[in-house]
Coordinates of N, CA, C and O in Angstrom, one line a residue:
K1 N 49.7 27.2 17.0 CA 49.9 27.6 15.6 C 49.6 26.5 14.7 O 49.1 26.7 13.6
D2 N 49.8 25.2 15.0 CA 49.5 24.1 14.2 C 48.6 23.1 14.9 O 49.0 22.0 15.2
P3 N 47.3 23.5 15.1 CA 46.5 22.6 15.8 C 46.0 21.3 15.0 O 45.8 21.4 13.8
N4 N 45.9 20.2 15.7 CA 45.3 19.0 15.1 C 44.1 18.7 15.9 O 44.2 18.4 17.1
L5 N 42.9 18.7 15.4 CA 41.7 18.5 16.1 C 41.0 17.3 15.5 O 40.9 17.1 14.3
N6 N 40.4 16.5 16.4 CA 39.5 15.4 16.0 C 38.2 15.7 16.5 O 38.0 15.9 17.7
I7 N 37.2 15.8 15.7 CA 35.8 16.1 16.1 C 34.9 15.0 15.7 O 34.9 14.6 14.6
T8 N 34.2 14.5 16.7 CA 33.2 13.4 16.5 C 31.9 13.7 17.1 O 31.8 14.1 18.2
I9 N 30.9 13.7 16.2 CA 29.5 13.8 16.7 C 29.0 12.4 17.1 O 28.9 11.6 16.3
V10 N 28.9 12.2 18.4 CA 28.6 10.9 18.9 C 27.1 10.5 18.6 O 26.8 9.4 18.2
R11 N 26.2 11.5 18.9 CA 24.8 11.2 18.8 C 24.1 12.5 18.3 O 24.3 13.5 18.9
R12 N 23.3 12.4 17.3 CA 22.5 13.5 16.9 C 21.1 13.4 17.5 O 20.7 12.3 17.8
R13 N 20.4 14.5 17.5 CA 19.1 14.5 18.0 C 18.2 13.7 17.1 O 18.5 13.6 15.9
P14 N 17.1 13.1 17.5 CA 16.3 12.3 16.6 C 15.5 13.2 15.6 O 15.4 14.4 15.9
I15 N 15.1 12.6 14.5 CA 14.3 13.4 13.6 C 12.9 13.1 13.8 O 12.5 12.0 14.2
T16 N 12.0 14.0 13.5 CA 10.6 13.8 13.7 C 9.9 14.1 12.4 O 10.2 15.1 11.7
I17 N 9.1 13.2 11.9 CA 8.4 13.3 10.7 C 6.9 13.1 10.9 O 6.5 12.5 11.9
S18 N 6.1 13.5 9.9 CA 4.6 13.3 10.0 C 4.2 12.4 8.9 O 4.7 12.6 7.7
L19 N 3.4 11.4 9.2 CA 2.8 10.5 8.2 C 1.3 10.8 8.1 O 0.6 10.8 9.1
L20 N 0.9 11.2 6.9 CA -0.5 11.6 6.7 C -1.1 10.8 5.5 O -0.4 10.1 4.8
G21 N -2.4 10.9 5.4 CA -3.1 10.3 4.3 C -3.5 8.8 4.6 O -3.9 8.5 5.7
L22 N -3.3 8.0 3.6 CA -3.8 6.6 3.7 C -2.8 5.6 4.3 O -2.4 4.6 3.8
I23 N -2.3 6.0 5.5 CA -1.4 5.2 6.3 C -2.3 4.6 7.4 O -3.2 5.2 7.9
R24 N -2.0 3.3 7.7 CA -2.8 2.6 8.7 C -2.8 3.3 10.0 O -3.8 3.3 10.8
S25 N -1.7 3.9 10.4 CA -1.5 4.6 11.7 C -0.8 5.9 11.4 O 0.4 6.1 11.7
P26 N -1.6 6.9 10.9 CA -1.0 8.2 10.7 C -0.6 8.9 12.0 O -1.1 8.6 13.0
G27 N 0.3 9.8 11.9 CA 0.7 10.6 13.1 C 2.1 11.1 13.0 O 2.8 11.1 11.9
L28 N 2.6 11.5 14.1 CA 4.0 12.1 14.3 C 4.9 11.0 14.8 O 4.6 10.3 15.8
Y29 N 6.0 10.8 14.1 CA 6.9 9.7 14.5 C 8.3 10.3 14.7 O 8.8 11.2 13.9
S30 N 9.1 9.7 15.7 CA 10.5 10.1 15.9 C 11.4 8.9 15.6 O 11.0 7.8 15.9
F31 N 12.5 9.2 14.9 CA 13.4 8.2 14.6 C 14.8 8.6 15.1 O 15.1 9.8 15.0
P32 N 15.6 7.7 15.5 CA 17.0 8.0 15.9 C 17.7 8.5 14.6 O 17.5 7.9 13.5
N33 N 18.5 9.5 14.7 CA 19.3 10.0 13.5 C 20.6 9.3 13.6 O 21.5 9.6 14.4
G34 N 20.8 8.3 12.7 CA 22.0 7.4 12.9 C 23.3 7.9 12.2 O 24.3 7.2 12.3
D35 N 23.3 9.0 11.6 CA 24.5 9.4 10.9 C 25.6 9.7 11.9 O 25.4 10.6 12.7
K36 N 26.7 9.0 11.9 CA 27.8 9.3 12.7 C 28.9 10.0 11.9 O 29.3 9.5 10.8
V37 N 29.3 11.2 12.2 CA 30.2 12.0 11.4 C 31.5 12.2 12.2 O 31.4 12.5 13.4
S38 N 32.6 12.0 11.5 CA 33.9 12.2 12.2 C 34.8 13.0 11.2 O 34.9 12.7 10.1
Y39 N 35.4 14.1 11.7 CA 36.3 14.9 10.9 C 37.6 15.0 11.5 O 37.7 15.0 12.8
E40 N 38.6 15.1 10.7 CA 39.9 15.5 11.2 C 40.2 16.8 10.7 O 40.1 17.0 9.5
I41 N 40.6 17.8 11.5 CA 40.9 19.1 11.0 C 42.4 19.3 11.2 O 42.9 19.3 12.3
E42 N 43.1 19.6 10.1 CA 44.5 19.7 10.2 C 44.9 20.9 9.3 O 44.6 21.0 8.1
R43 N 45.5 21.9 10.0 CA 45.9 23.1 9.3 C 44.8 23.8 8.4 O 45.0 24.1 7.2
G44 N 43.6 23.9 9.0 CA 42.5 24.5 8.3 C 41.8 23.7 7.2 O 40.9 24.2 6.6
Q45 N 42.2 22.4 7.0 CA 41.5 21.6 6.0 C 40.6 20.6 6.8 O 41.0 20.1 7.8
R46 N 39.4 20.4 6.2 CA 38.5 19.4 6.8 C 38.6 18.1 6.0 O 38.4 18.1 4.7
I47 N 38.9 17.1 6.6 CA 39.1 15.8 6.0 C 38.1 14.8 6.6 O 38.1 14.6 7.8
M48 N 37.4 14.0 5.8 CA 36.5 13.0 6.4 C 37.4 11.8 6.8 O 38.2 11.4 6.0
N49 N 37.2 11.4 8.0 CA 38.0 10.2 8.5 C 37.2 9.0 8.3 O 36.4 8.6 9.2
N50 N 37.4 8.2 7.2 CA 36.6 7.0 6.9 C 36.8 5.9 7.9 O 36.0 5.1 8.1
N51 N 38.0 5.9 8.5 CA 38.3 4.8 9.5 C 37.4 4.9 10.7 O 37.2 3.9 11.4
S52 N 37.0 6.1 11.1 CA 36.2 6.2 12.3 C 34.7 6.1 12.1 O 34.0 6.2 13.1
I53 N 34.3 6.0 10.9 CA 32.8 5.9 10.6 C 32.3 4.5 10.9 O 32.9 3.6 10.3
N54 N 31.3 4.4 11.7 CA 30.8 3.1 12.0 C 29.7 2.8 11.0 O 28.6 3.4 11.0
N55 N 29.9 1.8 10.1 CA 28.9 1.5 9.1 C 27.6 1.0 9.7 O 26.6 1.2 9.1
E56 N 27.7 0.4 10.8 CA 26.4 -0.1 11.5 C 25.5 1.1 11.8 O 24.3 1.1 11.7
V57 N 26.1 2.2 12.3 CA 25.4 3.4 12.6 C 24.8 4.0 11.4 O 23.7 4.4 11.3
L58 N 25.7 4.1 10.3 CA 25.2 4.7 9.1 C 24.0 4.0 8.4 O 23.2 4.6 7.8
S59 N 24.0 2.7 8.6 CA 22.9 1.9 8.0 C 21.6 2.2 8.7 O 20.5 1.8 8.1
K60 N 21.5 2.9 9.8 CA 20.3 3.2 10.5 C 19.6 4.5 10.0 O 18.7 5.0 10.7
T61 N 20.1 5.1 8.9 CA 19.5 6.3 8.4 C 18.1 6.0 8.0 O 17.8 5.0 7.4
T62 N 17.1 6.8 8.4 CA 15.7 6.6 8.2 C 15.4 7.0 6.7 O 15.7 8.0 6.3
R63 N 14.7 6.0 6.1 CA 14.3 6.2 4.7 C 12.8 6.1 4.6 O 12.1 5.7 5.5
L64 N 12.2 6.5 3.4 CA 10.8 6.6 3.2 C 10.1 5.2 3.5 O 9.1 5.2 4.2
Y65 N 10.7 4.2 3.0 CA 10.1 2.8 3.2 C 10.0 2.5 4.7 O 9.0 2.0 5.2
D66 N 11.0 2.8 5.5 CA 11.0 2.6 6.9 C 9.9 3.3 7.6 O 9.2 2.8 8.5
A67 N 9.7 4.6 7.2 CA 8.6 5.4 7.8 C 7.2 4.8 7.5 O 6.4 4.7 8.5
I68 N 7.0 4.4 6.3 CA 5.7 3.8 6.0 C 5.5 2.5 6.7 O 4.4 2.2 7.2
K69 N 6.5 1.7 6.8 CA 6.4 0.4 7.5 C 6.1 0.7 9.0 O 5.3 0.0 9.6
L70 N 6.8 1.7 9.6 CA 6.5 2.0 11.0 C 5.1 2.5 11.2 O 4.5 2.3 12.3
G71 N 4.5 3.1 10.2 CA 3.1 3.6 10.3 C 2.1 2.4 10.0 O 1.0 2.7 9.7
K72 N 2.6 1.2 10.1 CA 1.8 0.0 10.0 C 1.3 -0.2 8.6 O 0.2 -0.8 8.4
G73 N 2.0 0.3 7.6 CA 1.6 0.0 6.2 C 0.6 1.0 5.7 O 0.4 2.1 6.3
I74 N 0.0 0.6 4.6 CA -0.9 1.5 3.9 C -2.3 0.9 3.8 O -2.5 -0.3 3.9
K75 N -3.3 1.8 3.5 CA -4.6 1.3 3.4 C -4.8 0.8 1.9 O -4.1 1.2 1.0
P76 N -5.9 0.0 1.7 CA -6.1 -0.7 0.4 C -6.2 0.3 -0.8 O -5.9 -0.1 -1.9
N77 N -6.7 1.5 -0.6 CA -6.9 2.3 -1.8 C -5.8 3.4 -1.9 O -6.0 4.4 -2.5
A78 N -4.7 3.2 -1.2 CA -3.5 4.1 -1.3 C -2.9 4.1 -2.7 O -2.9 3.0 -3.4
D79 N -2.3 5.2 -3.1 CA -1.6 5.2 -4.4 C -0.1 5.4 -4.1 O 0.4 6.5 -3.8
L80 N 0.6 4.3 -4.2 CA 2.0 4.3 -4.0 C 2.8 4.9 -5.1 O 4.0 5.1 -4.9
S81 N 2.2 5.2 -6.2 CA 3.0 5.8 -7.3 C 3.0 7.3 -7.2 O 3.7 8.0 -7.9
R82 N 2.3 7.9 -6.2 CA 2.3 9.4 -6.0 C 2.4 9.8 -4.6 O 1.7 10.7 -4.1
I83 N 3.4 9.2 -3.8 CA 3.6 9.6 -2.4 C 4.3 11.0 -2.4 O 5.2 11.3 -3.2
I84 N 3.7 11.9 -1.6 CA 4.2 13.3 -1.6 C 5.1 13.5 -0.4 O 4.6 13.2 0.8
V85 N 6.3 14.0 -0.6 CA 7.2 14.4 0.5 C 7.4 15.9 0.5 O 7.8 16.4 -0.5
N86 N 7.1 16.5 1.6 CA 7.1 17.9 1.8 C 8.2 18.2 2.8 O 8.1 17.7 3.9
R87 N 9.2 19.1 2.5 CA 10.3 19.3 3.5 C 10.7 20.8 3.4 O 10.5 21.5 2.4
Q88 N 11.4 21.2 4.5 CA 11.9 22.5 4.6 C 13.1 22.7 3.7 O 14.1 21.9 3.8
N89 N 13.1 23.6 2.8 CA 14.3 23.9 1.9 C 15.3 24.7 2.7 O 15.0 25.5 3.5
S90 N 16.6 24.4 2.5 CA 17.6 25.2 3.2 C 17.6 26.7 2.8 O 17.2 27.0 1.7
K91 N 18.0 27.5 3.7 CA 18.1 28.9 3.5 C 19.0 29.2 2.3 O 18.8 30.1 1.6
K92 N 20.1 28.4 2.2 CA 21.1 28.6 1.1 C 20.4 28.4 -0.2 O 20.8 29.0 -1.2
N93 N 19.4 27.6 -0.3 CA 18.6 27.3 -1.5 C 17.3 28.1 -1.6 O 16.4 27.7 -2.4
G94 N 17.2 29.1 -0.9 CA 16.0 30.0 -1.0 C 15.0 29.8 0.1 O 14.0 30.6 0.2
G95 N 15.1 28.9 1.0 CA 14.2 28.7 2.1 C 12.8 28.2 1.7 O 12.6 27.8 0.5
G96 N 11.9 28.3 2.6 CA 10.5 27.8 2.3 C 10.4 26.3 2.3 O 11.3 25.6 2.6
R97 N 9.2 25.8 1.9 CA 9.0 24.4 1.9 C 9.0 24.0 0.4 O 8.5 24.7 -0.5
I98 N 9.5 22.8 0.1 CA 9.5 22.2 -1.2 C 8.8 20.9 -1.1 O 8.7 20.3 -0.1
E99 N 8.2 20.5 -2.3 CA 7.4 19.3 -2.3 C 7.8 18.5 -3.5 O 8.1 19.0 -4.6
T100 N 7.9 17.1 -3.4 CA 8.2 16.3 -4.5 C 7.2 15.1 -4.4 O 6.7 14.7 -3.4
E101 N 7.1 14.4 -5.6 CA 6.2 13.2 -5.7 C 7.2 12.0 -5.9 O 8.0 12.1 -6.8
I102 N 7.0 11.0 -5.1 CA 7.8 9.8 -5.2 C 7.0 8.6 -5.7 O 5.9 8.4 -5.2
N103 N 7.5 7.8 -6.6 CA 6.9 6.6 -7.0 C 7.5 5.4 -6.3 O 8.6 4.9 -6.7
L104 N 6.9 5.0 -5.1 CA 7.5 4.0 -4.3 C 7.3 2.6 -5.0 O 8.0 1.6 -4.6
L105 N 6.4 2.5 -6.0 CA 6.3 1.2 -6.7 C 7.5 0.8 -7.4 O 7.8 -0.4 -7.5
N106 N 8.3 1.8 -7.8 CA 9.6 1.5 -8.5 C 10.5 0.7 -7.5 O 11.2 -0.2 -7.9
L107 N 10.5 1.1 -6.3 CA 11.3 0.3 -5.3 C 10.8 -1.1 -5.1 O 11.6 -2.0 -5.1
L108 N 9.5 -1.2 -5.0 CA 8.9 -2.5 -4.7 C 9.0 -3.5 -5.9 O 9.2 -4.7 -5.7
K109 N 8.8 -2.9 -7.1 CA 8.8 -3.8 -8.3 C 10.2 -4.1 -8.9 O 10.5 -5.2 -9.3
T110 N 11.1 -3.0 -8.9 CA 12.3 -3.2 -9.6 C 13.5 -3.1 -8.6 O 14.7 -3.3 -9.1
G111 N 13.3 -2.7 -7.4 CA 14.4 -2.5 -6.4 C 15.2 -1.2 -6.6 O 16.3 -1.0 -6.1
D112 N 14.6 -0.2 -7.3 CA 15.2 1.1 -7.6 C 15.3 1.9 -6.3 O 14.3 2.4 -5.8
Q113 N 16.5 1.9 -5.7 CA 16.7 2.5 -4.4 C 16.6 4.0 -4.4 O 16.5 4.7 -3.4
S114 N 16.6 4.6 -5.6 CA 16.5 6.1 -5.7 C 15.2 6.6 -5.2 O 15.0 7.8 -4.9
S115 N 14.2 5.7 -5.2 CA 12.8 6.1 -4.8 C 12.7 6.1 -3.2 O 11.8 6.7 -2.7
N116 N 13.6 5.4 -2.6 CA 13.6 5.2 -1.2 C 14.5 6.3 -0.5 O 15.6 6.1 0.0
I117 N 14.0 7.6 -0.6 CA 14.8 8.7 -0.2 C 15.0 8.8 1.3 O 14.3 8.3 2.1
K118 N 16.1 9.5 1.7 CA 16.5 9.7 3.1 C 15.5 10.8 3.6 O 15.2 11.7 3.0
L119 N 15.1 10.6 4.9 CA 14.2 11.5 5.5 C 14.9 12.4 6.4 O 15.9 12.1 7.0
F120 N 14.4 13.7 6.5 CA 15.0 14.7 7.4 C 14.0 15.2 8.4 O 12.8 15.0 8.2
D121 N 14.5 15.8 9.4 CA 13.6 16.4 10.5 C 12.6 17.3 9.9 O 12.9 18.2 9.1
G122 N 11.3 17.1 10.2 CA 10.3 18.0 9.8 C 9.6 17.6 8.5 O 8.7 18.2 8.0
D123 N 10.1 16.5 7.9 CA 9.4 16.0 6.6 C 8.0 15.6 6.9 O 7.7 15.1 7.9
I124 N 7.2 15.9 5.9 CA 5.7 15.5 5.9 C 5.5 14.5 4.8 O 5.7 14.9 3.6
I125 N 5.1 13.3 5.1 CA 4.9 12.3 4.0 C 3.4 12.1 3.9 O 2.7 11.8 4.9
T126 N 2.8 12.3 2.7 CA 1.4 12.1 2.5 C 1.2 11.0 1.5 O 1.7 11.1 0.4
V127 N 0.4 10.0 1.8 CA 0.1 8.9 0.9 C -1.3 9.2 0.4 O -2.3 9.1 1.1
P128 N -1.5 9.6 -0.9 CA -2.8 10.0 -1.4 C -3.7 8.8 -1.7 O -3.2 7.7 -1.8
E129 N -4.9 9.1 -2.0 CA -5.9 8.1 -2.4 C -5.8 7.9 -3.9 O -5.7 8.9 -4.6
G130 N -5.8 6.7 -4.3 CA -5.9 6.4 -5.8 C -7.3 6.7 -6.3 O -8.3 6.7 -5.5
K131 N -7.4 6.8 -7.6 CA -8.7 7.1 -8.2 C -9.7 5.8 -8.0 O -10.9 6.0 -7.9
E132 N -9.1 4.7 -8.0 CA -9.8 3.4 -7.7 C -8.8 2.5 -7.0 O -7.6 2.6 -7.1
P133 N -9.4 1.5 -6.3 CA -8.5 0.5 -5.6 C -7.6 -0.1 -6.7 O -8.1 -0.6 -7.7
L134 N -6.3 -0.1 -6.4 CA -5.4 -0.7 -7.4 C -5.0 -2.1 -7.0 O -4.1 -2.4 -6.3
K135 N -5.9 -3.1 -7.5 CA -5.7 -4.5 -7.2 C -4.3 -5.0 -7.6 O -3.6 -5.7 -6.9
E136 N -3.9 -4.6 -8.8 CA -2.6 -5.0 -9.3 C -1.4 -4.6 -8.4 O -0.5 -5.3 -8.1
Q137 N -1.5 -3.3 -8.0 CA -0.5 -2.7 -7.1 C -0.4 -3.6 -5.8 O 0.7 -3.9 -5.4
F138 N -1.5 -3.9 -5.2 CA -1.5 -4.6 -3.9 C -1.1 -6.1 -4.1 O -0.5 -6.7 -3.3
L139 N -1.5 -6.7 -5.2 CA -1.1 -8.1 -5.5 C 0.4 -8.1 -5.7 O 1.1 -9.0 -5.2
S140 N 1.0 -7.1 -6.3 CA 2.4 -7.1 -6.6 C 3.2 -6.9 -5.3 O 4.3 -7.3 -5.2
I141 N 2.7 -6.1 -4.3 CA 3.5 -5.8 -3.1 C 3.0 -6.6 -1.9 O 3.7 -6.5 -0.9
S142 N 2.0 -7.4 -2.0 CA 1.6 -8.2 -0.9 C 2.6 -9.1 -0.3 O 2.6 -9.5 0.8
R143 N 3.6 -9.5 -1.2 CA 4.7 -10.4 -0.7 C 5.8 -9.6 0.0 O 6.7 -10.2 0.6
Y144 N 5.8 -8.3 0.0 CA 6.8 -7.5 0.6 C 6.5 -7.2 2.1 O 5.3 -7.3 2.5
N145 N 7.4 -6.7 2.8 CA 7.3 -6.5 4.2 C 6.8 -5.1 4.6 O 6.9 -4.7 5.7
I146 N 6.3 -4.3 3.6 CA 5.7 -3.0 4.0 C 4.4 -3.1 4.6 O 4.0 -2.2 5.4
S147 N 3.7 -4.2 4.4 CA 2.4 -4.4 5.0 C 2.5 -5.2 6.3 O 3.6 -5.8 6.5
P148 N 1.5 -5.2 7.1 CA 1.6 -5.9 8.4 C 2.0 -7.4 8.2 O 1.7 -8.0 7.1
D149 N 2.6 -8.0 9.2 CA 3.0 -9.4 9.1 C 1.8 -10.3 9.1 O 1.9 -11.4 8.6
E150 N 0.7 -9.9 9.7 CA -0.4 -10.7 9.8 C -1.7 -10.0 9.3 O -1.7 -8.8 9.4
I151 N -2.6 -10.8 8.9 CA -3.9 -10.2 8.5 C -5.0 -10.9 9.3 O -4.8 -12.1 9.7
R152 N -6.1 -10.3 9.5 CA -7.2 -10.9 10.2 C -8.3 -11.3 9.2 O -8.7 -10.5 8.4
V153 N -8.7 -12.6 9.2 CA -9.7 -13.1 8.3 C -10.9 -13.7 9.1 O -10.7 -14.1 10.3
F154 N -12.1 -13.6 8.6 CA -13.2 -14.2 9.2 C -13.7 -15.4 8.4 O -14.0 -15.2 7.2
V155 N -13.8 -16.6 8.9 CA -14.2 -17.8 8.2 C -15.6 -18.2 8.8 O -15.7 -18.3 10.0
N156 N -16.5 -18.4 7.9 CA -17.9 -18.7 8.3 C -18.5 -19.7 7.3 O -18.1 -19.8 6.1
G157 N -19.4 -20.4 7.7 CA -20.1 -21.4 6.8 C -19.8 -22.8 7.2 O -19.6 -23.1 8.4
N158 N -19.8 -23.7 6.3 CA -19.7 -25.2 6.5 C -18.2 -25.5 6.6 O -17.6 -26.2 5.8
V159 N -17.6 -25.1 7.8 CA -16.2 -25.4 8.0 C -16.1 -26.0 9.4 O -17.0 -25.8 10.3
K160 N -14.9 -26.6 9.7 CA -14.7 -27.3 11.0 C -14.6 -26.2 12.1 O -15.3 -26.4 13.1
N161 N -13.9 -25.1 11.9 CA -13.7 -24.1 12.9 C -14.1 -22.7 12.2 O -13.4 -22.3 11.3
S162 N -15.1 -22.1 12.7 CA -15.4 -20.8 12.1 C -15.0 -19.7 13.1 O -14.8 -19.9 14.3
G163 N -14.9 -18.5 12.6 CA -14.6 -17.4 13.5 C -13.5 -16.5 12.9 O -13.2 -16.6 11.7
S164 N -12.9 -15.6 13.7 CA -11.9 -14.7 13.3 C -10.5 -15.3 13.6 O -10.3 -15.8 14.7
F165 N -9.6 -15.2 12.6 CA -8.3 -15.8 12.7 C -7.2 -14.9 12.2 O -7.4 -14.1 11.3
K166 N -6.0 -14.9 12.9 CA -4.9 -14.2 12.4 C -4.1 -15.1 11.4 O -3.8 -16.3 11.8
M167 N -3.8 -14.6 10.2 CA -3.1 -15.4 9.2 C -1.9 -14.6 8.8 O -1.9 -13.4 8.8
P168 N -0.8 -15.3 8.4 CA 0.4 -14.6 7.9 C 0.0 -13.9 6.6 O -0.8 -14.3 5.8
Q169 N 0.7 -12.7 6.4 CA 0.5 -11.9 5.2 C 0.8 -12.8 4.0 O 1.7 -13.5 4.0
G170 N -0.1 -12.7 3.0 CA 0.1 -13.4 1.8 C -0.5 -14.8 1.8 O -0.3 -15.6 0.9
S171 N -1.3 -15.1 2.8 CA -2.0 -16.4 2.9 C -3.0 -16.5 1.8 O -3.6 -15.5 1.4
T172 N -3.3 -17.7 1.4 CA -4.3 -18.0 0.4 C -5.6 -18.3 1.0 O -5.7 -18.6 2.2
L173 N -6.7 -18.3 0.2 CA -8.0 -18.6 0.6 C -8.1 -20.0 1.2 O -8.7 -20.3 2.2
I174 N -7.4 -20.9 0.5 CA -7.4 -22.4 0.9 C -6.8 -22.5 2.3 O -7.3 -23.2 3.1
E175 N -5.7 -21.8 2.6 CA -5.0 -21.8 3.9 C -6.0 -21.3 5.0 O -6.0 -21.9 6.1
A176 N -6.8 -20.3 4.7 CA -7.7 -19.8 5.7 C -8.8 -20.8 6.0 O -9.2 -20.9 7.2
I177 N -9.3 -21.4 5.0 CA -10.4 -22.4 5.2 C -9.8 -23.6 5.9 O -10.4 -24.1 6.9

């Protein structure tokens, strides 16, 4: 008559997303779904039990920035101000697919976390091509970790050692020489 239940979802199935467009390594990616949810149900009421939520697990929620970084960053003529996220709308909200445009530059320039949206199973992320290579955009984000840790440069001419070298991201011309 008076049941007290504790329900804990220990592990959720991974989410799978698609990365398309000007991603260095486009394709299908799977991420662990880190949301750990715990409820106490007492006399027909659902109460979130904050004491049992593991913050370390919650922090592993996959976000847009994480997905682009896992896709090995973006190509030089990508437009980070118009990233398109396409997802399945819930049946409660009419069903079908919905699409939104995200300006990821806001996250990189000002730290605006609202641009770094949470990803759900079946999301399709498309990084479109800009009308022209955006040098300012890449100069401003070259210091961030969305791009690969290393770049490959080729040094030739009147130098002590010529050839192809791996350099840390953000290296200068003088450092390469």
